[in-house]
Coordinates of C-alpha atoms in Angstrom, one line a residue:
X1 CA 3.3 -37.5 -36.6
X2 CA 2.7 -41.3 -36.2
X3 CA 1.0 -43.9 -34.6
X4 CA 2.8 -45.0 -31.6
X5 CA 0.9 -44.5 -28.2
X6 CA 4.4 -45.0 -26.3
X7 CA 3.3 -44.6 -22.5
X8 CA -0.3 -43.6 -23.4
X9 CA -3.1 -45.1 -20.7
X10 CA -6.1 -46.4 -22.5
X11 CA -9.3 -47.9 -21.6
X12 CA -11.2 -50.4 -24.1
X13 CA -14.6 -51.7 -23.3
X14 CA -15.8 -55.2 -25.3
X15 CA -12.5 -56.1 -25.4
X16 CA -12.8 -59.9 -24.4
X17 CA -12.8 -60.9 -28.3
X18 CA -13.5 -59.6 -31.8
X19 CA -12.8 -56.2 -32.9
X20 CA -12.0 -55.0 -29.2
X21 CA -9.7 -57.4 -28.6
X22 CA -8.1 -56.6 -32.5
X23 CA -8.0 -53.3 -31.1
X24 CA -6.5 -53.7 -27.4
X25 CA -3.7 -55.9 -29.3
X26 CA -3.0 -53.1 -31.4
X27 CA -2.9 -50.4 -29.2
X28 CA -0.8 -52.7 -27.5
X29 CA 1.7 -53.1 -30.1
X30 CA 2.1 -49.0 -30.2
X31 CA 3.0 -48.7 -26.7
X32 CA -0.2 -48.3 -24.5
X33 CA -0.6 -49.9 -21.4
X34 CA -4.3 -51.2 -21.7
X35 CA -7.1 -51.5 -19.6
X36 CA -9.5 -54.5 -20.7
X37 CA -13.4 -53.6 -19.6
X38 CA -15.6 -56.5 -20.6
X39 CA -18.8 -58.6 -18.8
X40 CA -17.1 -61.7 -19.9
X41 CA -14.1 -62.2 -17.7
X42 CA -12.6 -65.6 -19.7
X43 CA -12.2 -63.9 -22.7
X44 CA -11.4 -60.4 -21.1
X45 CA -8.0 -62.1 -18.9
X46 CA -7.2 -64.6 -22.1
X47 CA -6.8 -61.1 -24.2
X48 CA -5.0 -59.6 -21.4
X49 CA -2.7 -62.6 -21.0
X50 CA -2.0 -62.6 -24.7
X51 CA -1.0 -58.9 -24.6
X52 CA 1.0 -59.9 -22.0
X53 CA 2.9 -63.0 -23.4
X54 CA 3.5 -60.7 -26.3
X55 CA 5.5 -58.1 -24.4
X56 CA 3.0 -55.5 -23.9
X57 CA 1.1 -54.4 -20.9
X58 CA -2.6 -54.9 -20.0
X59 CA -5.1 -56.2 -17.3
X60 CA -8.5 -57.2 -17.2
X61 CA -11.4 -55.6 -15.0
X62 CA -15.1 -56.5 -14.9
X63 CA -17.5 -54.6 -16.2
X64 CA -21.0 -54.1 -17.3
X65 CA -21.3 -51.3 -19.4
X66 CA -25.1 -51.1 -18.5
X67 CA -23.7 -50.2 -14.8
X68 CA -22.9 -46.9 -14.2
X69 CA -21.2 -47.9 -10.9
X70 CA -19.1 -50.6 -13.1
X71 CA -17.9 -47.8 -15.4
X72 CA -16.5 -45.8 -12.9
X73 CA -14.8 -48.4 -11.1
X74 CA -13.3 -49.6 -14.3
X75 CA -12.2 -45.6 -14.9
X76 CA -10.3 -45.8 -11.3
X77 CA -8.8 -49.3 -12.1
X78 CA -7.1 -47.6 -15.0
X79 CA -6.4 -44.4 -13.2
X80 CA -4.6 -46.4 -10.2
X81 CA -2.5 -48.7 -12.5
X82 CA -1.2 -46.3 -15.4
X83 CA -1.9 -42.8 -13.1
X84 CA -4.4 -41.4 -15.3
X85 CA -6.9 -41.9 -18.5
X86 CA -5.6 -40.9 -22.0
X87 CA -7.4 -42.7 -24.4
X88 CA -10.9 -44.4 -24.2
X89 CA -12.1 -47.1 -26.8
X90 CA -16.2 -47.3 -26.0
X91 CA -16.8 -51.0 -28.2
X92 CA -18.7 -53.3 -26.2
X93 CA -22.3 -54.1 -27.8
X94 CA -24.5 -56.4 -28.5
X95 CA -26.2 -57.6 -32.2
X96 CA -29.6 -57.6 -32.8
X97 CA -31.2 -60.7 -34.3
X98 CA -31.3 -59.8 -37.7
X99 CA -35.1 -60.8 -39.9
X100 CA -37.3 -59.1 -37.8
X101 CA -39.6 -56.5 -39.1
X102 CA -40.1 -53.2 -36.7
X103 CA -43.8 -54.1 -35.7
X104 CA -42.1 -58.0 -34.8
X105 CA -39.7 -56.7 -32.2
X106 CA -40.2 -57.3 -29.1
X107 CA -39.9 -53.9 -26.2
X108 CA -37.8 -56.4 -24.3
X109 CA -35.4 -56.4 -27.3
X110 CA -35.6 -53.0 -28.1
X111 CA -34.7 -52.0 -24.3
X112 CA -31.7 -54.5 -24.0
X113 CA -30.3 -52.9 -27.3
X114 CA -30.5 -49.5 -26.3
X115 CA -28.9 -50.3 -22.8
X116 CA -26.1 -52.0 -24.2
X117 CA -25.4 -49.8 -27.4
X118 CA -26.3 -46.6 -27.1
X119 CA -27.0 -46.4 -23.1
X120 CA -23.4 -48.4 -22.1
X121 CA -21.5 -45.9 -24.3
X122 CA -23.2 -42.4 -22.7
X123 CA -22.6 -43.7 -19.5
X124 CA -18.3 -44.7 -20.5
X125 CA -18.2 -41.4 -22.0
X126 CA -19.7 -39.8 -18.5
X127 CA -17.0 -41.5 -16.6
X128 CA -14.4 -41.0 -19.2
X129 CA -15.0 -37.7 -19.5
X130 CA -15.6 -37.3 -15.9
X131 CA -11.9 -38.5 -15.4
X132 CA -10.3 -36.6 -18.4
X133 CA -11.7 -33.4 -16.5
X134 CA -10.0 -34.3 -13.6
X135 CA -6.8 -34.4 -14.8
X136 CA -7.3 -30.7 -16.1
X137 CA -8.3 -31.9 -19.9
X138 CA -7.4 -33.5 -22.7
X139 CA -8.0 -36.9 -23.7
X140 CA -9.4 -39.4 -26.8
X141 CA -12.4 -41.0 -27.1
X142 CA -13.1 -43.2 -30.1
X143 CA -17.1 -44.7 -30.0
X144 CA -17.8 -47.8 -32.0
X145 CA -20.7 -47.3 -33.9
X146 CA -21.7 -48.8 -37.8
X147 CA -22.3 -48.1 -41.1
X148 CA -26.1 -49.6 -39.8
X149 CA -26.3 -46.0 -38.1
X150 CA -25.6 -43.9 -41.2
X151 CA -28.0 -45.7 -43.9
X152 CA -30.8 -47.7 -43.6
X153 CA -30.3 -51.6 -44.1
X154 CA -33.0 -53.8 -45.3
X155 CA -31.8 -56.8 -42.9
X156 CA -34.4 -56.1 -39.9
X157 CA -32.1 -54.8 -37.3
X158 CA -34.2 -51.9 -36.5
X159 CA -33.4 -51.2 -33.0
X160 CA -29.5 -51.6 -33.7
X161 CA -29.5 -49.5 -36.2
X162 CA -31.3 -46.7 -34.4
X163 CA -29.2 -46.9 -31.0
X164 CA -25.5 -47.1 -33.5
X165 CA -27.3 -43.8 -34.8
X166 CA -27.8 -42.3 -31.4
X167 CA -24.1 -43.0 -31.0
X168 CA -22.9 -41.1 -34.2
X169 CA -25.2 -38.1 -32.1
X170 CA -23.6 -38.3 -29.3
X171 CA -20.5 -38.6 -30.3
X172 CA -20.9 -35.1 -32.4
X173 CA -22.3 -33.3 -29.3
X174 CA -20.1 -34.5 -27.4
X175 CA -17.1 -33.4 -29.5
X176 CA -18.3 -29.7 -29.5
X177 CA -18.8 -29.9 -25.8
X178 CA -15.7 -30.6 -24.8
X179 CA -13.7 -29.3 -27.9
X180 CA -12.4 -26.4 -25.4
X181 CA -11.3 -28.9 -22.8
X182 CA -8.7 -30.5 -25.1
X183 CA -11.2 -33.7 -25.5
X184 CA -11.4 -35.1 -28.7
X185 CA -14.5 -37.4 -30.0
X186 CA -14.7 -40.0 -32.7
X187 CA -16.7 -42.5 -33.7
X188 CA -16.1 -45.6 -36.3
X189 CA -18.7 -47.1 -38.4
X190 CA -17.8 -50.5 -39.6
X191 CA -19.6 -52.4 -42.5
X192 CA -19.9 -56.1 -42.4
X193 CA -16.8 -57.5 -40.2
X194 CA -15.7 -61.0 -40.3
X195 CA -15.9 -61.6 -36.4
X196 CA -17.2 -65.2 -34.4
X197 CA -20.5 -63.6 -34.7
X198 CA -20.8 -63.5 -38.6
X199 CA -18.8 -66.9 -38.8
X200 CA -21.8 -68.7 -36.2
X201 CA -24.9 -66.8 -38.9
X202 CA -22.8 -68.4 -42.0
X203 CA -22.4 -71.5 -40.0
X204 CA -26.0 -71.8 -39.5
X205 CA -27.0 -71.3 -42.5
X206 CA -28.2 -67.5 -42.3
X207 CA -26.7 -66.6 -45.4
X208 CA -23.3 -67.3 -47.2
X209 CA -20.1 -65.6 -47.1
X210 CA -20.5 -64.4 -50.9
X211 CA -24.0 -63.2 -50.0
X212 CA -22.4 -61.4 -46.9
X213 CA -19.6 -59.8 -49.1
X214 CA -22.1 -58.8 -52.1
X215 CA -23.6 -56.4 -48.8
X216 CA -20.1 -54.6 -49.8
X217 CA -19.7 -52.6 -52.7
X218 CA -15.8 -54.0 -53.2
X219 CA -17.5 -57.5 -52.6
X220 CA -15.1 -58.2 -50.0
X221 CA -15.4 -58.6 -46.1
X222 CA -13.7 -56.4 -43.5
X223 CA -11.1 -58.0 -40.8
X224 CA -11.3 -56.9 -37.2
X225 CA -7.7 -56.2 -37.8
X226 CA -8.4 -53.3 -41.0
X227 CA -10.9 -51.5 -38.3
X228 CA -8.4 -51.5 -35.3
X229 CA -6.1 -49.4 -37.8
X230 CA -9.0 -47.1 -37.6
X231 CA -9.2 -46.5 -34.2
X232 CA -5.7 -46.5 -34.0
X233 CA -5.4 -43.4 -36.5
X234 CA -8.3 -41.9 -33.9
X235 CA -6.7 -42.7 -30.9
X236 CA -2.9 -40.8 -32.1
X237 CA -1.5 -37.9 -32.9
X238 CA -1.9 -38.9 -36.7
X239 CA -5.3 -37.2 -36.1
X240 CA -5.2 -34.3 -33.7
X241 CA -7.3 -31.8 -35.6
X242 CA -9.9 -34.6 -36.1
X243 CA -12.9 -34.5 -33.5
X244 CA -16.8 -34.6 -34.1
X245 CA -16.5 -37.7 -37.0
X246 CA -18.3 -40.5 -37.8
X247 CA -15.4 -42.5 -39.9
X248 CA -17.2 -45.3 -42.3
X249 CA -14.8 -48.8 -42.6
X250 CA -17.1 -50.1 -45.2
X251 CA -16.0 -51.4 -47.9
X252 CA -18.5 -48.6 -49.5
X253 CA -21.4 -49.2 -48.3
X254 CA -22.2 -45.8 -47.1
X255 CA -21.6 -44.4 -50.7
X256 CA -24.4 -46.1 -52.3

């Protein structure tokens, strides 16, 4: 077995930069012909044009992954470009301000994370699923969740952590569900990944990148690039017989 997803279809939500876009390079590479979901449509055609100037095949669609109707139509874009869905990458979400104490956040916070995190991947895996059905079964789906939903963190992100661990649920139910269709469900759990978003808290002062690595056992940070190897082993045949996991890229976090 190997990696290559050689004329594979696959769908990747929060793809416009980061991990996603790591990830919809990747795939990419391996042969899929990608579908780009993201609310931020700059950075969504900017990845797909990359992809593009680098000899593989993607396109960009708009969506909000707090839509229902957005999902779906992002599920047909694929379906009428590439002819059907084979793989689904669920990533987009948001962070939670980190510092704040359970009793200091806000219900408008807590309702905006749970739409985005836990919310936007049910209702990817409904159309996904949906779809995969369609086609008479069979299919990948690989749910980005974190290390955040496996222990508890003393670095007040409350909410996040609670709607990453309704994701690492899902995804398990799910995976028994549809374990007879052919359908098999995944989910990552990264540790501390050195995206924009942990450069603009070091930037401002938050903490330092030594203080961020000392979060890691190894006392080094994690690339986007060392997580999209994850879902790449989840998204091929390398891992067939695997369904129903919550994979930790951690640095070893989840040990202690």
């Amino acid at each position: 077995m190997d990696s290559s997803l050689a004329g594979r279809s696959a769908l990747i939500t929060g793809a416009a930069q980061g991990i996603g876009a790591a990830i919809a390079r990747l795939f990419a590479a391996q042969g899929a012909r990608v579908v780009i979901a993201d609310i931020d449509e700059g950075g969504g055609k900017a990845t797909a044009a990359a992809i593009g100037e680098g000899g593989g095949e993607a396109r960009f669609v708009r969506a909000d992954v707090t839509s229902g109707a957005d999902l779906d139509a992002a599920v047909r874009a694929t379906v009428a470009a590439y002819g059907r869905l084979d793989i689904a990458v669920n990533n987009a979400g948001i962070e939670e301000q980190g510092g704040s104490a359970l009793h200091e956040l806000t219900e408008e916070a807590w309702d905006r994370v749970m739409a985005v995190n836990l919310k936007g991947v049910w209702l990817s895996m409904k159309a996904e699923i949906t779809q995969m059905l369609a086609q008479g079964g069979s299919g990948t789906i690989v749910n980005m969740a974190s290390v955040a939903g496996l222990v508890g963190l003393p670095l007040g992100i409350s909410g996040y952590s609670a709607a990453k661990g309704g994701v690492i649920a899902l995804t398990r139910t799910a995976a028994i569900e549809y374990a007879g269709q052919g359908i098999r469900v995944n989910a990552v759990c990264p540790g501390v990944v050195r995206t924009a978003l942990l450069d603009q808290a070091i930037n401002a002062g938050i903490f330092t990148e030594p203080e961020a690595a000392t979060l890691h056992p190894t006392g080094v940070l994690i690339s986007p690039q060392d997580v999209a190897q994850t879902f790449l082993y989840l998204a091929s045949e390398m891992s067939n017989h695997v369904t129903g996991q919550a994979l930790p890229v951690d640095a070893g976090m989840a040990a202690g």
